[in-house]
Amino acid sequence: MNRYKKRSEEWVLALFFILITVELANAQTAMINVQSRNVTSLNGDWSVIIDPAGSGQWQQVWLEKQPQKKTDFFEYSFQGAPVLKVPGDFNSQLCELTWYEGTVWYKKEFNYRAQKGRRLFLHFGAVNYWADVYVNGEKAGSHEGGFTPFQFEITGKVKDGPNALVVKVNNGRYKSGLPGLGYDWLNYGGITRDVDLIETGNTFIEDYNIQLKKGSLNTVSGWVQLNGSQLAQNITVKIPELNIFYKARTDNEGVAKVEFSAAFKLWSPGSPKRYKVMIESETDTVEDNIGFRSIEVKGSKVVLNGKQLFLKAVNIHEENPFKGARASSAKDAVLLLNAAKELGCNLVRLAHYPHNEHMIKEAEKMGLMVWSEIPVYQHIDFADSSLPSKMEGMLKEMVRRDRNRCAIIIWSLSNETYPGTPGRDKALAELTKKCKAIDSARLITHVINTQRYQNNTFDLWDTLYRQADIIAINEYIGWYTPWQGLPAATKWTLVCPEKPVFISEFGGEALYGNKNVPTDEAAYWTEAYQAKIYTDQIEMFNTVPDLCGVCPWLLFDYRSPGRMHPVYQKGYNRKGLLSDKGEKKKAWYIIKEYYNSIR
Ligand code: GCB
């Protein structure tokens, strides 16, 4: 290749990454916590143009050019375009988009009347995966990452009367994406979460952290952050039920430290108590429902509010099984979480990306602890120089949204990455450090599946465990790997002893109804075989040193394009304890009984 051509391509590439980094950084400034804000919802019907070839880019769809003469060249238009619901994925709404991975342009009109001294923000709960946002033909910003919120200030970009909002959404996979090229779930694209207009005063309460100090059962240690021109203000944090009226003053950066003690009734699965908390500044007020609890690891035990507990968990994908669509509403969340409750769980692992806010809030109300994860999944290209800032960006967006949700006890920073991958250990160690710096009050984990299983012995040699407060292991003995001895005689070699061990995935597939065989004749895909895997696993659990919990893979059968057995799968991963119609498989009852037996 011509040396100069190569050079200029390198420059273009470098510029591209700088732009992405800057845009990610932009998306992270002035993130308003949406709690209790007066918002105008832009959910509902949006017009769309499906653009598999990417032609809308050179046609400048966002400018919405109209022909001047009847004979003017004219192709891309929202007039007469199909309509999709927001929030919602596009794959499940139009059958021609079922497996689609590419660009869809969305358009919505909204009316606005500007008031002096007011600021306006456009807030997206999530768009999978890329979003380029235009307001009245002008770019408001871009965002990368399909599962976390972002927003742009559009104060100067709106006009009185009708305004046009156009979003270019692209859910194409790419090597340096998070997740990367391969993953075992349907890549639901679109504006999958709520879209809101948020109006604020000139200076507003941008964010706050009101949670218990690590290890304490009665002292809140936190902060309040203002955004705007009048950064030094008096603030009050009120919890009327506890007679707390804590006063402080923000500094020139708009930050006030918050520290007070009270006799809290602590949040726990058995008693999910939350308090009404008001934060007032001279120019703004926000209200939230906040619970208080402490979560720690002491030696090899997980301790909630000072007491050891066993994590009875289940894995959940963000999918409404009955609709075969991305879950996006509070109703969807309740459906999924009710099933977890019925199973006897006290923890839900929200795999493999941050789920929508309804999931966390409903879980908190119901008394389910939450494990929240960023999509650092399997084949990530850690040598890519854009990776560290991308992982950090997603981590910050996840933590920023949910830092006051006491239900979240664990941040999971990676799932099934491979020790030999260049740059992995360094990148994940740095990410762990950053996570601790942002939030030191929760547990951190990295899920591994690279343990050796030989002679009925597990050898946990991947030193990534050192970065984790609890050792999380995915193992599919009985499914992908046969047993090599009696489950009850399994042995373990841990390189990192004295930490709690959590079996974060296990199980096997079964098609509901495929059960008319005696257990001793049970074959792959039968309910009986799946049930046998579960009985064996439960026997094996007694051999795990310092076991602190288990988490079947998973609650419901779910859609995955890589699962195409023509009889048993048909586009579904069938490892659910429940079918995609909510039918209970034999394995459901085995886990339910096991969880009931643990007090
Ligand atoms: C895993 C992955 C999960 C898969 C599951 C399976 O280890 O973490 O995302 O879907 O295995 O079904 O094989």
Coordinates of N, CA, C and O in Angstrom, one line a residue, residues 189-351:
G189 N -32.3 -3.7 18.4 CA -31.8 -2.4 18.1 C -33.0 -1.4 18.3 O -34.1 -1.8 18.4
G190 N -32.6 -0.1 18.3 CA -33.7 0.9 18.4 C -33.6 1.8 19.6 O -32.6 1.7 20.4
I191 N -34.6 2.7 19.7 CA -34.7 3.5 20.9 C -35.5 2.7 21.9 O -36.7 2.6 21.9
T192 N -34.7 1.9 22.7 CA -35.3 0.8 23.5 C -35.8 1.3 24.8 O -36.5 0.5 25.5
R193 N -35.4 2.5 25.2 CA -35.9 3.0 26.5 C -36.6 4.4 26.4 O -36.5 5.0 25.3
D194 N -37.1 4.9 27.5 CA -37.8 6.2 27.5 C -37.0 7.3 26.9 O -35.8 7.4 27.1
V195 N -37.7 8.3 26.2 CA -37.1 9.5 25.8 C -37.9 10.7 26.5 O -39.1 10.7 26.4
D196 N -37.2 11.6 27.1 CA -37.8 12.6 27.9 C -37.2 14.0 27.6 O -35.9 14.0 27.4
L197 N -38.0 15.0 27.6 CA -37.5 16.4 27.7 C -37.5 16.8 29.2 O -38.5 16.6 29.8
I198 N -36.3 17.3 29.6 CA -36.3 17.7 31.0 C -36.0 19.2 31.1 O -34.9 19.6 30.5
E199 N -36.8 19.9 31.7 CA -36.6 21.4 31.9 C -36.0 21.7 33.3 O -36.5 21.1 34.2
T200 N -35.0 22.5 33.3 CA -34.5 22.9 34.6 C -34.3 24.4 34.7 O -34.4 25.1 33.7
G201 N -34.0 24.9 35.9 CA -33.6 26.3 36.1 C -32.2 26.4 35.6 O -31.5 25.4 35.2
N202 N -31.6 27.6 35.7 CA -30.3 27.9 35.3 C -29.3 27.0 36.1 O -28.3 26.5 35.5
T203 N -29.5 26.9 37.4 CA -28.6 26.1 38.2 C -29.5 25.0 38.9 O -30.5 25.3 39.5
F204 N -29.1 23.7 38.7 CA -30.0 22.7 39.2 C -29.2 21.6 39.9 O -27.9 21.6 39.8
I205 N -29.9 20.7 40.6 CA -29.2 19.6 41.3 C -29.0 18.5 40.3 O -29.9 17.9 39.8
E206 N -27.7 18.4 39.9 CA -27.3 17.5 38.8 C -27.3 16.0 39.3 O -27.8 15.1 38.6
D207 N -26.8 15.8 40.5 CA -26.6 14.5 41.0 C -26.4 14.5 42.5 O -26.1 15.5 43.1
Y208 N -26.6 13.3 43.1 CA -26.4 13.2 44.6 C -26.1 11.8 44.9 O -26.5 10.8 44.2
N209 N -25.4 11.6 46.0 CA -25.2 10.2 46.5 C -25.6 10.2 48.0 O -24.9 10.8 48.8
I210 N -26.7 9.5 48.2 CA -27.1 9.5 49.6 C -27.3 8.0 50.0 O -28.3 7.4 49.8
Q211 N -26.2 7.4 50.5 CA -26.1 6.0 50.8 C -25.3 5.8 52.1 O -24.5 6.7 52.5
L212 N -25.4 4.7 52.7 CA -24.7 4.4 54.0 C -23.2 4.3 53.6 O -22.8 3.8 52.6
K213 N -22.4 4.8 54.5 CA -20.9 4.7 54.5 C -20.6 3.2 54.5 O -21.3 2.4 55.3
K214 N -19.6 2.7 53.8 CA -19.2 1.3 53.8 C -19.0 0.8 55.3 O -18.3 1.4 56.1
G215 N -19.7 -0.3 55.6 CA -19.6 -0.9 56.9 C -20.4 -0.3 58.0 O -20.5 -0.9 59.1
S216 N -21.1 0.8 57.7 CA -21.9 1.5 58.8 C -23.3 1.1 58.6 O -23.8 0.9 57.5
L217 N -24.0 1.0 59.7 CA -25.5 0.7 59.7 C -26.3 2.0 60.0 O -27.5 2.0 60.0
N218 N -25.6 3.1 60.3 CA -26.3 4.3 60.7 C -25.8 5.6 60.2 O -26.4 6.7 60.4
T219 N -24.7 5.6 59.4 CA -24.1 6.9 59.0 C -24.1 7.0 57.5 O -23.6 6.1 56.8
V220 N -24.8 8.0 57.0 CA -24.8 8.3 55.6 C -23.6 9.2 55.2 O -23.2 10.1 55.9
S221 N -22.9 8.8 54.2 CA -21.8 9.6 53.7 C -22.0 9.8 52.2 O -22.0 8.8 51.5
G222 N -22.1 11.0 51.8 CA -22.4 11.2 50.4 C -22.1 12.7 50.0 O -21.3 13.3 50.6
W223 N -22.8 13.1 48.9 CA -22.5 14.4 48.4 C -23.7 14.9 47.5 O -24.5 14.0 47.1
V224 N -23.7 16.2 47.3 CA -24.7 16.7 46.3 C -23.9 17.6 45.3 O -23.0 18.3 45.7
Q225 N -24.3 17.5 44.1 CA -23.6 18.2 43.0 C -24.5 19.1 42.2 O -25.6 18.7 41.8
L226 N -24.2 20.4 42.2 CA -25.0 21.3 41.4 C -24.4 21.6 40.0 O -23.2 21.4 39.8
N227 N -25.2 22.0 39.1 CA -24.7 22.4 37.7 C -25.3 23.7 37.4 O -26.5 23.9 37.5
G228 N -24.5 24.6 36.9 CA -25.1 25.9 36.4 C -24.2 27.0 36.8 O -23.0 26.9 37.1
S229 N -24.7 28.2 36.8 CA -23.9 29.4 37.0 C -23.8 29.8 38.5 O -22.8 30.5 38.9
Q230 N -24.7 29.4 39.3 CA -24.7 29.8 40.7 C -24.4 28.6 41.6 O -25.2 27.9 42.2
L231 N -23.0 28.3 41.6 CA -22.6 27.0 42.1 C -22.6 26.9 43.7 O -22.8 25.9 44.3
A232 N -22.3 28.1 44.3 CA -22.3 28.1 45.8 C -23.7 28.4 46.3 O -24.2 29.5 46.1
Q233 N -24.3 27.4 46.9 CA -25.6 27.6 47.5 C -25.8 26.8 48.8 O -25.0 25.9 49.1
N234 N -26.8 27.2 49.5 CA -27.2 26.4 50.7 C -28.0 25.3 50.3 O -28.9 25.5 49.4
I235 N -27.8 24.1 50.8 CA -28.6 23.0 50.5 C -29.1 22.3 51.8 O -28.5 22.4 52.8
T236 N -30.2 21.6 51.6 CA -30.8 20.8 52.8 C -31.1 19.4 52.3 O -31.8 19.3 51.2
V237 N -30.7 18.4 53.0 CA -31.2 17.1 52.7 C -32.2 16.7 53.8 O -31.9 16.8 55.0
K238 N -33.4 16.4 53.4 CA -34.4 16.1 54.4 C -34.9 14.7 54.3 O -35.2 14.2 53.2
I239 N -35.0 14.0 55.5 CA -35.7 12.7 55.6 C -36.8 12.9 56.7 O -36.5 12.6 57.9
P240 N -37.9 13.5 56.4 CA -38.9 13.8 57.4 C -39.2 12.7 58.4 O -39.3 12.9 59.6
E241 N -39.3 11.5 57.9 CA -39.7 10.4 58.7 C -38.7 10.1 59.8 O -39.0 9.5 60.9
L242 N -37.4 10.5 59.6 CA -36.4 10.3 60.6 C -36.0 11.6 61.3 O -35.0 11.6 62.0
N243 N -36.7 12.6 60.9 CA -36.4 13.9 61.5 C -35.0 14.5 61.1 O -34.4 15.1 61.9
I244 N -34.6 14.1 59.9 CA -33.3 14.6 59.4 C -33.5 15.8 58.6 O -34.3 15.8 57.6
F245 N -32.8 16.9 58.9 CA -32.8 18.1 58.1 C -31.4 18.6 58.1 O -30.9 19.4 58.9
Y246 N -30.6 18.0 57.2 CA -29.1 18.2 57.2 C -28.8 19.4 56.3 O -29.2 19.4 55.1
K247 N -28.1 20.4 56.8 CA -27.8 21.5 56.0 C -26.3 21.6 55.7 O -25.4 21.2 56.5
A248 N -26.0 22.1 54.5 CA -24.6 22.2 54.1 C -24.5 23.3 53.0 O -25.6 23.9 52.6
R249 N -23.3 23.7 52.6 CA -23.2 24.7 51.5 C -22.3 24.1 50.4 O -21.2 23.5 50.7
T250 N -22.7 24.2 49.2 CA -21.9 23.7 48.1 C -20.7 24.7 47.9 O -20.8 25.9 48.1
D251 N -19.6 24.1 47.4 CA -18.4 24.9 47.2 C -18.4 25.5 45.8 O -19.4 25.4 45.1
N252 N -17.3 26.1 45.4 CA -17.3 26.8 44.1 C -17.4 25.8 42.9 O -17.7 26.3 41.8
E253 N -17.2 24.6 43.2 CA -17.4 23.6 42.1 C -18.9 23.0 42.2 O -19.2 22.1 41.4
G254 N -19.7 23.5 43.1 CA -21.1 23.1 43.2 C -21.2 21.8 44.0 O -22.3 21.2 44.0
V255 N -20.2 21.4 44.8 CA -20.3 20.1 45.5 C -20.4 20.4 47.0 O -19.6 21.2 47.6
A256 N -21.3 19.7 47.7 CA -21.4 19.7 49.1 C -21.2 18.3 49.7 O -21.9 17.4 49.1
K257 N -20.4 18.1 50.7 CA -20.4 16.8 51.3 C -21.6 16.6 52.2 O -22.0 17.6 52.8
V258 N -22.0 15.4 52.3 CA -23.2 15.1 53.2 C -22.8 14.0 54.2 O -22.3 13.0 53.8
E259 N -23.0 14.3 55.4 CA -22.7 13.2 56.4 C -23.7 13.4 57.6 O -23.7 14.4 58.2
F260 N -24.5 12.4 57.9 CA -25.3 12.4 59.1 C -25.6 11.0 59.5 O -25.5 10.1 58.8
S261 N -26.1 10.9 60.8 CA -26.4 9.6 61.3 C -27.9 9.5 61.7 O -28.5 10.6 62.0
A262 N -28.5 8.4 61.6 CA -29.9 8.2 62.0 C -30.1 6.7 62.3 O -29.3 5.9 62.0
A263 N -31.2 6.5 63.1 CA -31.6 5.1 63.4 C -32.4 4.5 62.2 O -33.7 4.5 62.4
F264 N -31.8 4.2 61.1 CA -32.5 3.7 60.0 C -33.2 2.3 60.2 O -32.5 1.5 60.9
K265 N -34.3 2.2 59.7 CA -34.8 0.8 59.5 C -34.2 0.3 58.2 O -34.5 0.9 57.1
L266 N -33.3 -0.7 58.3 CA -32.5 -1.0 57.1 C -33.3 -1.8 56.1 O -34.2 -2.5 56.4
W267 N -32.9 -1.5 54.8 CA -33.5 -2.2 53.7 C -32.9 -3.7 53.6 O -31.7 -3.9 53.8
S268 N -33.8 -4.6 53.4 CA -33.3 -6.0 53.2 C -34.4 -6.7 52.4 O -35.5 -6.2 52.3
P269 N -34.1 -7.9 51.8 CA -35.1 -8.6 51.1 C -36.4 -8.9 51.9 O -37.5 -8.8 51.4
G270 N -36.2 -9.1 53.2 CA -37.4 -9.4 54.1 C -38.1 -8.1 54.4 O -39.3 -8.2 54.9
S271 N -37.5 -7.0 54.3 CA -38.1 -5.7 54.7 C -37.6 -4.6 53.8 O -36.7 -3.9 54.2
P272 N -38.2 -4.5 52.6 CA -37.6 -3.5 51.7 C -38.0 -2.1 51.9 O -38.6 -1.4 51.1
K273 N -37.6 -1.6 53.1 CA -38.0 -0.2 53.5 C -37.2 0.9 52.8 O -36.0 0.8 52.6
R274 N -38.0 1.8 52.3 CA -37.3 3.0 51.6 C -37.9 4.3 52.3 O -39.1 4.3 52.7
Y275 N -37.1 5.3 52.3 CA -37.6 6.6 52.9 C -37.7 7.7 51.8 O -36.9 7.7 50.8
K276 N -38.6 8.6 52.0 CA -38.7 9.7 51.1 C -37.6 10.7 51.5 O -37.5 11.1 52.6
V277 N -36.8 11.0 50.5 CA -35.7 11.9 50.7 C -35.8 13.1 49.8 O -36.1 13.0 48.6
M278 N -35.8 14.3 50.4 CA -35.8 15.5 49.6 C -34.5 16.3 49.6 O -33.9 16.4 50.7
I279 N -34.0 16.7 48.5 CA -32.8 17.5 48.4 C -33.2 18.9 47.9 O -33.8 19.0 46.8
E280 N -32.9 19.9 48.7 CA -33.3 21.3 48.3 C -32.1 22.1 48.1 O -31.2 22.1 49.0
S281 N -32.0 22.9 47.1 CA -31.0 23.9 47.0 C -31.8 25.2 46.9 O -33.0 25.2 47.0
E282 N -31.1 26.4 46.7 CA -31.8 27.6 46.6 C -32.6 27.7 45.3 O -33.5 28.5 45.2
T283 N -32.2 26.9 44.3 CA -32.8 27.1 43.0 C -33.5 25.8 42.5 O -34.0 25.8 41.4
D284 N -33.5 24.7 43.3 CA -34.0 23.5 42.8 C -34.4 22.5 43.9 O -33.9 22.7 45.0
T285 N -35.2 21.6 43.6 CA -35.6 20.6 44.6 C -35.8 19.2 43.9 O -36.4 19.2 42.8
V286 N -35.2 18.2 44.5 CA -35.5 16.8 43.9 C -36.0 15.9 45.1 O -35.7 16.2 46.2
E287 N -36.7 14.9 44.7 CA -37.2 14.0 45.7 C -36.9 12.6 45.2 O -37.0 12.3 44.0
D288 N -36.7 11.7 46.1 CA -36.3 10.3 45.7 C -36.8 9.4 46.8 O -37.0 9.8 48.0
N289 N -37.0 8.1 46.5 CA -37.2 7.1 47.5 C -35.9 6.3 47.7 O -35.5 5.7 46.8
I290 N -35.3 6.4 48.9 CA -34.0 5.7 49.1 C -34.1 4.8 50.2 O -34.6 5.0 51.3
G291 N -33.4 3.6 50.0 CA -33.3 2.6 51.1 C -31.9 2.6 51.6 O -30.9 3.1 50.9
F292 N -31.7 2.1 52.8 CA -30.3 2.2 53.4 C -30.0 0.8 53.8 O -30.8 0.1 54.5
R293 N -28.8 0.3 53.4 CA -28.3 -1.1 53.8 C -26.8 -1.1 53.7 O -26.2 -0.2 53.0
S294 N -26.2 -2.1 54.4 CA -24.8 -2.2 54.2 C -24.5 -3.5 53.6 O -25.1 -4.5 53.9
I295 N -23.5 -3.6 52.7 CA -23.2 -4.8 52.0 C -21.6 -5.0 52.1 O -20.9 -4.0 51.7
E296 N -21.2 -6.1 52.6 CA -19.7 -6.3 52.7 C -19.4 -7.7 52.5 O -20.2 -8.6 52.6
V297 N -18.1 -7.9 52.3 CA -17.5 -9.3 52.3 C -16.6 -9.3 53.6 O -15.8 -8.5 53.7
K298 N -16.9 -10.3 54.5 CA -16.1 -10.5 55.6 C -15.4 -11.8 55.6 O -16.2 -12.8 55.7
G299 N -14.2 -11.9 55.3 CA -13.5 -13.2 55.1 C -14.1 -13.8 53.9 O -14.2 -13.2 52.8
S300 N -14.7 -15.0 54.1 CA -15.3 -15.6 52.9 C -16.8 -15.6 52.9 O -17.5 -16.4 52.3
K301 N -17.4 -14.6 53.7 CA -18.8 -14.5 53.8 C -19.3 -13.2 53.2 O -18.7 -12.1 53.3
V302 N -20.5 -13.3 52.6 CA -21.2 -12.1 52.2 C -22.1 -11.6 53.3 O -22.9 -12.4 53.8
V303 N -22.0 -10.4 53.7 CA -22.7 -9.9 54.9 C -23.6 -8.7 54.5 O -23.1 -7.7 54.0
L304 N -24.9 -8.9 54.7 CA -25.9 -7.8 54.5 C -26.4 -7.3 55.9 O -26.8 -8.0 56.7
N305 N -26.2 -6.0 56.1 CA -26.6 -5.4 57.3 C -26.1 -6.1 58.5 O -26.7 -6.4 59.5
G306 N -24.8 -6.5 58.4 CA -24.1 -7.2 59.5 C -24.4 -8.7 59.6 O -23.8 -9.3 60.5
K307 N -25.3 -9.2 58.8 CA -25.6 -10.7 58.9 C -25.2 -11.4 57.6 O -25.5 -10.9 56.5
Q308 N -24.6 -12.6 57.8 CA -24.3 -13.4 56.7 C -25.5 -13.8 55.9 O -26.6 -14.1 56.5
L309 N -25.4 -13.9 54.6 CA -26.6 -14.4 53.8 C -26.1 -15.2 52.7 O -25.0 -15.1 52.2
F310 N -27.0 -16.1 52.2 CA -26.8 -17.0 51.0 C -27.5 -16.3 49.9 O -28.7 -16.0 50.0
L311 N -26.8 -16.1 48.8 CA -27.4 -15.5 47.6 C -28.2 -16.5 46.8 O -27.6 -17.4 46.1
K312 N -29.5 -16.4 46.8 CA -30.3 -17.3 46.0 C -30.8 -16.5 44.8 O -31.7 -15.7 44.9
A313 N -30.1 -16.8 43.7 CA -30.2 -15.9 42.6 C -30.8 -16.6 41.3 O -30.9 -17.8 41.3
V314 N -31.1 -15.7 40.3 CA -31.4 -16.3 39.0 C -30.9 -15.3 38.0 O -31.0 -14.1 38.2
N315 N -30.5 -15.8 36.8 CA -30.1 -14.9 35.7 C -31.3 -14.5 34.9 O -32.2 -15.3 34.7
I316 N -31.3 -13.2 34.5 CA -32.4 -12.7 33.7 C -31.9 -11.9 32.5 O -31.0 -11.0 32.7
H317 N -32.4 -12.1 31.3 CA -32.2 -11.2 30.2 C -33.3 -10.2 30.1 O -34.4 -10.4 30.6
E318 N -33.0 -9.0 29.5 CA -34.0 -8.0 29.5 C -34.9 -8.2 28.3 O -34.9 -7.5 27.3
E319 N -35.8 -9.2 28.5 CA -36.7 -9.6 27.4 C -38.0 -10.0 28.0 O -38.1 -10.7 29.0
N320 N -39.1 -9.5 27.4 CA -40.4 -9.9 27.8 C -40.7 -11.2 27.0 O -40.9 -11.2 25.8
P321 N -40.7 -12.4 27.7 CA -40.8 -13.6 26.9 C -42.1 -13.7 26.2 O -42.1 -14.3 25.1
F322 N -43.2 -13.2 26.7 CA -44.5 -13.4 26.0 C -44.5 -12.5 24.7 O -45.3 -12.9 23.8
K323 N -43.8 -11.5 24.7 CA -43.8 -10.6 23.5 C -42.6 -10.9 22.6 O -42.6 -10.5 21.4
G324 N -41.6 -11.6 23.1 CA -40.4 -11.8 22.3 C -39.8 -10.5 21.9 O -39.5 -10.2 20.7
A325 N -39.7 -9.6 22.9 CA -39.3 -8.2 22.6 C -38.5 -7.7 23.8 O -38.6 -8.3 24.9
R326 N -37.7 -6.7 23.6 CA -37.0 -6.1 24.7 C -37.9 -5.6 25.8 O -39.0 -5.0 25.5
A327 N -37.6 -6.0 27.0 CA -38.5 -5.5 28.1 C -38.2 -4.0 28.3 O -37.0 -3.6 28.3
S328 N -39.2 -3.2 28.5 CA -39.0 -1.7 28.6 C -39.8 -1.0 29.6 O -39.6 0.1 29.9
S329 N -40.9 -1.7 30.1 CA -41.8 -0.9 31.0 C -41.7 -1.5 32.4 O -41.2 -2.6 32.6
A330 N -42.4 -0.8 33.3 CA -42.5 -1.3 34.7 C -43.3 -2.6 34.7 O -42.9 -3.5 35.5
K331 N -44.3 -2.7 33.8 CA -45.1 -3.9 33.8 C -44.2 -5.1 33.4 O -44.3 -6.2 33.9
D332 N -43.3 -4.9 32.4 CA -42.4 -6.0 31.9 C -41.5 -6.4 33.1 O -41.2 -7.6 33.3
A333 N -41.0 -5.4 33.8 CA -40.1 -5.6 35.0 C -40.8 -6.5 36.0 O -40.3 -7.5 36.5
V334 N -42.1 -6.1 36.3 CA -42.8 -6.8 37.4 C -43.0 -8.3 37.0 O -42.9 -9.2 37.8
L335 N -43.3 -8.5 35.7 CA -43.5 -9.8 35.2 C -42.3 -10.7 35.4 O -42.3 -11.8 35.9
L336 N -41.1 -10.2 35.1 CA -39.9 -10.9 35.2 C -39.5 -11.1 36.7 O -39.1 -12.2 37.1
L337 N -39.7 -10.1 37.5 CA -39.2 -10.1 38.9 C -40.2 -11.0 39.7 O -39.8 -11.6 40.7
N338 N -41.5 -11.0 39.4 CA -42.4 -11.8 40.1 C -42.0 -13.3 40.0 O -42.1 -14.0 40.9
A339 N -41.6 -13.6 38.8 CA -41.2 -15.0 38.5 C -40.0 -15.4 39.4 O -39.9 -16.5 40.0
A340 N -39.0 -14.4 39.5 CA -37.8 -14.6 40.3 C -38.2 -14.8 41.8 O -37.7 -15.6 42.5
K341 N -39.2 -14.0 42.2 CA -39.7 -14.0 43.6 C -40.3 -15.4 43.9 O -40.1 -16.0 44.9
E342 N -41.1 -15.8 42.9 CA -41.9 -17.1 43.1 C -40.9 -18.3 43.2 O -41.1 -19.2 43.9
L343 N -39.8 -18.1 42.5 CA -38.7 -19.2 42.6 C -38.0 -19.2 44.0 O -37.4 -20.2 44.3
G344 N -38.2 -18.1 44.7 CA -37.6 -18.1 46.0 C -36.3 -17.3 46.1 O -35.4 -17.5 47.0
C345 N -36.0 -16.5 45.0 CA -34.8 -15.7 45.0 C -34.7 -14.5 45.9 O -35.7 -13.9 46.2
N346 N -33.5 -14.2 46.3 CA -33.3 -12.9 47.0 C -32.4 -12.0 46.2 O -32.1 -10.8 46.5
L347 N -31.8 -12.5 45.0 CA -31.0 -11.7 44.2 C -31.3 -12.0 42.7 O -31.6 -13.2 42.4
V348 N -31.3 -11.0 41.8 CA -31.4 -11.2 40.4 C -30.1 -10.7 39.7 O -29.6 -9.7 40.0
R349 N -29.5 -11.6 38.9 CA -28.4 -11.2 38.1 C -28.9 -10.7 36.8 O -29.4 -11.5 36.0
L350 N -28.8 -9.4 36.6 CA -29.3 -8.8 35.3 C -28.2 -8.9 34.3 O -27.3 -8.1 34.3
A351 N -28.3 -9.9 33.5 CA -27.3 -10.2 32.5 C -27.6 -9.6 31.2 O -28.8 -9.4 30.9

